[in-house]
XYZ file of C-alpha atoms in Angstrom:
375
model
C -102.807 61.040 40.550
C -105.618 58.691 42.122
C -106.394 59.838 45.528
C -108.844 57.188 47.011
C -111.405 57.564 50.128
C -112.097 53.651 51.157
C -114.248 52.489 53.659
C -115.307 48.817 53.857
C -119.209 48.280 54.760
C -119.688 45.586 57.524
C -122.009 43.203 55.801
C -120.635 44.034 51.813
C -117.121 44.632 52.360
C -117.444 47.443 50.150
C -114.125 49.136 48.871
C -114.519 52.578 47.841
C -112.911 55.073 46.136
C -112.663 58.665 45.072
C -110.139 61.182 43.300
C -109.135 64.661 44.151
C -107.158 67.016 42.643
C -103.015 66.149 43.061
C -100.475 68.801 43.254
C -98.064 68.473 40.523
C -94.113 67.853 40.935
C -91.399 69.035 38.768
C -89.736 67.239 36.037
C -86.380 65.013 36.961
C -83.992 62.471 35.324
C -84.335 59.138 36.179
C -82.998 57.660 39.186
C -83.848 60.313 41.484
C -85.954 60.437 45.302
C -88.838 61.741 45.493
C -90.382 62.314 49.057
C -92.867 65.043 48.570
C -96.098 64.114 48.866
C -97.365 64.624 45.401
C -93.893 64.505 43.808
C -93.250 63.758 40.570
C -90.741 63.221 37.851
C -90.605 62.388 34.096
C -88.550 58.914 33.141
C -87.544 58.181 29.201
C -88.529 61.402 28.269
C -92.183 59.749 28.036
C -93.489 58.877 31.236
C -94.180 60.260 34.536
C -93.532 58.848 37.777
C -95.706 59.905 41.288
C -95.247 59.941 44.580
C -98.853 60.240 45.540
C -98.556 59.911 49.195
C -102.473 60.998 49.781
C -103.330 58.926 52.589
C -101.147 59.050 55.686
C -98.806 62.082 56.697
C -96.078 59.759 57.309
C -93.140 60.103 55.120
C -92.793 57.964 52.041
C -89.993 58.000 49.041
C -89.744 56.301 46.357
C -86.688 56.119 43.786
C -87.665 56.365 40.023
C -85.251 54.719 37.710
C -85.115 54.933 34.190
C -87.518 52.113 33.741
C -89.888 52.676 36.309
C -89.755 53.158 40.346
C -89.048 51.157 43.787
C -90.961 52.498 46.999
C -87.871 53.286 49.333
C -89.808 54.197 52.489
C -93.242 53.843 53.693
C -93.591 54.322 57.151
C -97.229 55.085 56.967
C -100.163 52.473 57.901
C -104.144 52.038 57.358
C -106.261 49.559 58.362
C -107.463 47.141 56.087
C -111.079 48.315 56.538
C -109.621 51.893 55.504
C -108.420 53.623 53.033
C -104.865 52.572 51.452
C -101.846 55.436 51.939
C -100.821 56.026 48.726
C -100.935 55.049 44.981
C -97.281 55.544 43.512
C -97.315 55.089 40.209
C -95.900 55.487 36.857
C -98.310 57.098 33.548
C -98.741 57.677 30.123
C -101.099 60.056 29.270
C -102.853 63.330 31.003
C -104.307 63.396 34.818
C -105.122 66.417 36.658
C -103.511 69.092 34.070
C -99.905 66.661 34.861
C -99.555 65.138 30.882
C -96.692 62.767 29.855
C -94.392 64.091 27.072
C -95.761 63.620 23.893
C -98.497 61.743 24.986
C -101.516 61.671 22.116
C -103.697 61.610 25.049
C -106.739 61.919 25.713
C -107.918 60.054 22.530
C -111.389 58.889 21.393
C -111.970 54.950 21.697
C -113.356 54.702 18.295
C -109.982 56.143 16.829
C -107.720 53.564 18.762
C -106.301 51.127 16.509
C -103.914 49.700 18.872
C -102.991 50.334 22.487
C -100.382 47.683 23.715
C -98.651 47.959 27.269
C -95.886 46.143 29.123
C -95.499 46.196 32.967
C -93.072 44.075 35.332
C -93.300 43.851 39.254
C -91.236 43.624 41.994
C -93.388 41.847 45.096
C -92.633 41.468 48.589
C -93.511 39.826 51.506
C -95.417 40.551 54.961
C -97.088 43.398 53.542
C -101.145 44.545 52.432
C -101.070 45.672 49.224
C -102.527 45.454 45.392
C -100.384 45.567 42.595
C -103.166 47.870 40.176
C -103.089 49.139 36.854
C -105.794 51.684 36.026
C -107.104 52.555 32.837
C -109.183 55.994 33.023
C -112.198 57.333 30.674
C -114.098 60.179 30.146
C -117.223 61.061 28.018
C -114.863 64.501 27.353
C -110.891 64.667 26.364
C -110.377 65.869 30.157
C -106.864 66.639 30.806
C -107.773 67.727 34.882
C -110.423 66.394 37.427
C -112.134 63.163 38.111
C -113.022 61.123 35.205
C -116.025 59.297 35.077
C -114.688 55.137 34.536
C -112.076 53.672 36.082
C -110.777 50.764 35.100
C -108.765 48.571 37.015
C -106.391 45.379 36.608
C -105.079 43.716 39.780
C -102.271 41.812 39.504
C -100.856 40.808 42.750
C -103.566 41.219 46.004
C -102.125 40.570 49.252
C -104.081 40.827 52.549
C -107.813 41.511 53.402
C -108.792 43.863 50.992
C -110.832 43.825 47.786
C -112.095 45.755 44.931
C -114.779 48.423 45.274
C -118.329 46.849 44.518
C -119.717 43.309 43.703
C -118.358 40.372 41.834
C -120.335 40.196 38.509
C -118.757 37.280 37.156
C -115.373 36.324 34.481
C -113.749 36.875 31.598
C -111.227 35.765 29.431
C -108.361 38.615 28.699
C -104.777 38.595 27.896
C -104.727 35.009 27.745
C -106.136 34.490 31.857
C -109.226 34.662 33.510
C -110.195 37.400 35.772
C -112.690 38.337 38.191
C -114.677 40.466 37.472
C -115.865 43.421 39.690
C -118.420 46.327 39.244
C -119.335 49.443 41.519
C -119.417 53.351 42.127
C -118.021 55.078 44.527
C -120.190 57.947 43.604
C -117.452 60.007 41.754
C -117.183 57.302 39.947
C -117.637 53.961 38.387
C -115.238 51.594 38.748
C -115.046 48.265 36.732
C -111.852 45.892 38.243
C -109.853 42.574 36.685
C -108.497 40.587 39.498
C -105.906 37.663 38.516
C -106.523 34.747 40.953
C -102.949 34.702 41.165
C -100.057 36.516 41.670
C -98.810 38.289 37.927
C -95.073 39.199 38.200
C -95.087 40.591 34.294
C -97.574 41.070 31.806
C -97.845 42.119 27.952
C -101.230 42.596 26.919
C -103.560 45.061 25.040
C -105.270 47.406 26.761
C -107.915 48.141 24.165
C -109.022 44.316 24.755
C -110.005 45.895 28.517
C -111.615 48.984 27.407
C -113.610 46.826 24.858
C -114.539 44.606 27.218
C -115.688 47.349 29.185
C -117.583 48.811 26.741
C -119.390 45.666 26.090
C -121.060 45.711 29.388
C -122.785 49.410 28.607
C -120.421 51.028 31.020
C -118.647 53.748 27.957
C -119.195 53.743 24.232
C -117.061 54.519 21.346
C -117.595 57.812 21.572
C -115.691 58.312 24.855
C -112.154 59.237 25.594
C -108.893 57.641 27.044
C -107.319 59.965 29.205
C -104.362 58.181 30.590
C -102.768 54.603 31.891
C -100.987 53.677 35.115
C -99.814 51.372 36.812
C -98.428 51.015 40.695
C -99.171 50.055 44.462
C -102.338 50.847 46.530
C -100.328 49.707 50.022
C -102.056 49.581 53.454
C -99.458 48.114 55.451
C -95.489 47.831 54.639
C -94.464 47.703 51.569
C -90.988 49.141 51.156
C -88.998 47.214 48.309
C -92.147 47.480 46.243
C -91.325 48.023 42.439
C -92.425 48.490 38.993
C -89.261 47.452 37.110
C -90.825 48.223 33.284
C -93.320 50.059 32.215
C -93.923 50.881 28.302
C -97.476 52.168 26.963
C -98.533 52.644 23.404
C -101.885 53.933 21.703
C -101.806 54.405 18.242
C -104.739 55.784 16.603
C -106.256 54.797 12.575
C -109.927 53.986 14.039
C -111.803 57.513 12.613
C -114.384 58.965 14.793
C -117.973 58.944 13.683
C -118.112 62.880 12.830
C -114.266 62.516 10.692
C -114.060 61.624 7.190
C -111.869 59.076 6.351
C -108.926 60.612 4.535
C -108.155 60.525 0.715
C -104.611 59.128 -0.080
C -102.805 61.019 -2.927
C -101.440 58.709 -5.471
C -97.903 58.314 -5.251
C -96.007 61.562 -6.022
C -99.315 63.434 -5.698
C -97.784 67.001 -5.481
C -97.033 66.779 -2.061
C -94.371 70.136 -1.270
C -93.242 69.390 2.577
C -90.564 70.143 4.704
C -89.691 68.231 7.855
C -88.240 68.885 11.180
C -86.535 66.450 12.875
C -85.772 66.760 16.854
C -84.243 63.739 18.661
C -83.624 63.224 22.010
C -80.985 60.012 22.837
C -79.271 58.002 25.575
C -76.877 54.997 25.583
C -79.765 52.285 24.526
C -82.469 54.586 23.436
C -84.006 57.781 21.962
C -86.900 59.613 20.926
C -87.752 61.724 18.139
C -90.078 64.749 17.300
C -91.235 64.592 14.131
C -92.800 67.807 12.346
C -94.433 67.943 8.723
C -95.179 71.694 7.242
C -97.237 72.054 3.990
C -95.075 74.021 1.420
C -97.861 74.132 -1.128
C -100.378 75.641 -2.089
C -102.757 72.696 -1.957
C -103.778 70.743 1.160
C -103.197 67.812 1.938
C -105.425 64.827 2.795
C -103.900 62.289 4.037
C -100.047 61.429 4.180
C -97.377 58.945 4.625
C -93.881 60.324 5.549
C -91.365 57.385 4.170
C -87.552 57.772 5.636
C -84.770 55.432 6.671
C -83.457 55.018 10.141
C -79.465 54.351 10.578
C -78.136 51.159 11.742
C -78.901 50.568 15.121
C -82.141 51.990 15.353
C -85.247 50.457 15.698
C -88.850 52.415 16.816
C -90.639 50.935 19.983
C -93.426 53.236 20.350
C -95.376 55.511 18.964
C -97.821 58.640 19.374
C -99.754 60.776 16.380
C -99.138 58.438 13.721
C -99.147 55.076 13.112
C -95.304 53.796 12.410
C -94.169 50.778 11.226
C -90.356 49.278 10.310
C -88.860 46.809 7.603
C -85.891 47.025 7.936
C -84.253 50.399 8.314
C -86.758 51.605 6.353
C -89.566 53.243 8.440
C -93.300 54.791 7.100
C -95.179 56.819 9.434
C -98.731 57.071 8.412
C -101.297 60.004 9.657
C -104.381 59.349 12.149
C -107.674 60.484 11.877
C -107.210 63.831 13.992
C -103.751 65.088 11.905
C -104.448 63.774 8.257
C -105.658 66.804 6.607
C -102.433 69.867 6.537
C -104.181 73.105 5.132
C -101.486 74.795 3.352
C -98.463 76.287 5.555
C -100.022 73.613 8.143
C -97.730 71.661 10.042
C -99.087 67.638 11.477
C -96.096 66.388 14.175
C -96.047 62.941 15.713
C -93.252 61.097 17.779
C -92.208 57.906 18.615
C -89.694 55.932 21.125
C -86.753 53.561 19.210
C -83.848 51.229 21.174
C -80.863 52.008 19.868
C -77.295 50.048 19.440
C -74.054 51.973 18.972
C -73.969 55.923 18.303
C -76.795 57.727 17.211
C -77.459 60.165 13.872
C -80.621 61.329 12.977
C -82.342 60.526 9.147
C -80.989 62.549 6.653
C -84.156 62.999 3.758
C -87.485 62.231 3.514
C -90.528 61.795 1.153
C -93.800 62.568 1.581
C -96.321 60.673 -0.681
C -93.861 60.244 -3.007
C -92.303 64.007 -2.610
C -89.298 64.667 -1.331
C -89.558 66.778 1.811
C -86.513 69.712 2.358
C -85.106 70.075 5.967
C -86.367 72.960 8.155
């Protein structure tokens, strides 16, 4: 996805970058090689994985597994005053027209509620690299082209290079203190993090970055998250490279200036539904579609959909609604885009569960109260 034109100015040691349009791959199962250049495949049914090979013309694969990807091969080579030769990654959300399944992005800032991610590296040695994970806003809910803020978290930095721009001082996120450095590289504006140490895993929020972001005047609320990755900008070596987990998850509830907030029904407010339920599982996991359709004559404003999960099942993740779990017992409350279901409307979200022992899907449902047929 991120294509990046460095050059390193003699005096300022300025890092730049810049993105251009990447050809799009095909979709995979996990645990497959991917040597095309702008390759790609789609892991957990949720998340994309890229080869992104946009700097050198030497060969370089990469394996994706079902929990993220190792670099296999990278026979290409940059100076460290130059441009890295490659940025393979793994994302949640939409970049150049290539969106993640079921992702609910690009979303507004001011409807976030939440956005949580968990990432795990695999370093090695005798090799120029960063470890980064971007973060990438828009004034507009792009799904192709350059977006206008880049955000970026460094984790691991080894060798002579450095973040585009100027050191502007520190901060306190996710429990560590980062660097802080701000610049342009005239496509773009690019705010990083960089740990003073090596990070090997990390579980943080992202929104605590993108509102510390906003705090310094570089986006406002009324802007747009587009997507999340996370990867290796190498220079020289680094085969054995690997993101070992990778989970993302923005939930919305925030409501955008121009939205109303909606009106809850009281319970067994009339509500006539019927629900579609599409799962997809594996032998520790699975994810599940979830469709609502208004069977009334009235609309709706505002819904909870309450249903229990079978043993074994617990949700992980996500996207459209905001879910939450006692128990077996799980409620999946609307977000400020899908809260309002005109009559023969339909509102869908999805989310991402770990599972233990065979799986069966939910047998009813209730919507505010109602209880919903099966379509």
């Amino acid at each position: 996805m991120k294509r990046q034109l460095r050059a390193l100015a003699a005096a300022g040691l300025l890092v730049a970058s810049s993105l251009v349009a990447v050809a799009l791959g095909g979709s995979a199962s996990a645990d497959t090689q991917i040597c095309e250049q702008y390759g790609s495949t789609v892991i957990q049914g949720r998340y994309v994985v890229q080869n992104n090979r946009w700097g050198t013309t030497a060969q370089q694969c990469i394996n994706a597994t079902n929990n993220g990807f190792e670099i296999t091969t990278l026979n290409g080579s940059s100076p460290t005053n130059g441009a890295p030769t490659a940025y393979p990654s793994v994302f949640f959300g939409c970049h150049y027209t290539n969106c993640s399944p079921g992702t609910n992005l690009p979303i507004q800032v001011s409807s976030i509620s939440s956005a949580t991610s968990s990432i795990s590296y695999r370093y090695v040695s005798g090799a120029t690299y960063n470890a980064s994970y971007d973060i990438w806003l828009d004034p507009s809910p792009k799904r192709d082209g350059v977006n206008q803020m880049e955000i970026m978290i460094w984790l691991n930095r080894q060798g002579p290079i450095q973040p585009i721009g100027s050191v502007v001082g520190t901060t306190n996120l996710a429990g560590r203190t980062w660097e802080v450095w701000r610049g342009s590289n005239g496509s773009n504006n690019v705010i990083s993090y960089v740990a003073s140490s090596a990070i090997s895993s990390l579980n943080f929020s992202v929104l605590d970055f993108i509102n510390d972001t906003r705090n310094r005047g570089a986006i406002t609320n009324s802007w747009y998250l587009t997507s999340i990755q996370a990867g290796f900008e190498p220079w020289q070596g680094g085969a054995g490279l690997a993101v070992t987990s990778f989970s993302a998850n923005v939930n919305g509830g925030g409501q955008p200036p121009t939205t109303p907030p909606p009106t809850t029904p009281p319970p067994g407010g009339g509500a006539s539904c019927a629900v579609k339920y599409t799962a997809n599982s594996w032998n520790n996991g699975f994810t599940a579609d979830v469709q609502i359709t208004n069977t009334g004559s009235s609309a709706i404003n505002g819904w909870t959909l309450s249903y229990s999960l079978p043993g074994g099942q617990t949700v992980t993740n996500a996207w459209n609604a905001t879910v939450s779990q006692s128990g077996s017992t799980v409620s999946a409350r609307n977000v400020g885009h899908n809260g309002s279901v005109a009559p023969g409307g339909t509102a869908s979200f999805g989310y991402q569960g770990s599972l233990s022992g065979s799986y069966s899907s939910p047998s009813s449902f209730s919507l505010n109260g109602a209880t919903c047929s099966r379509s």
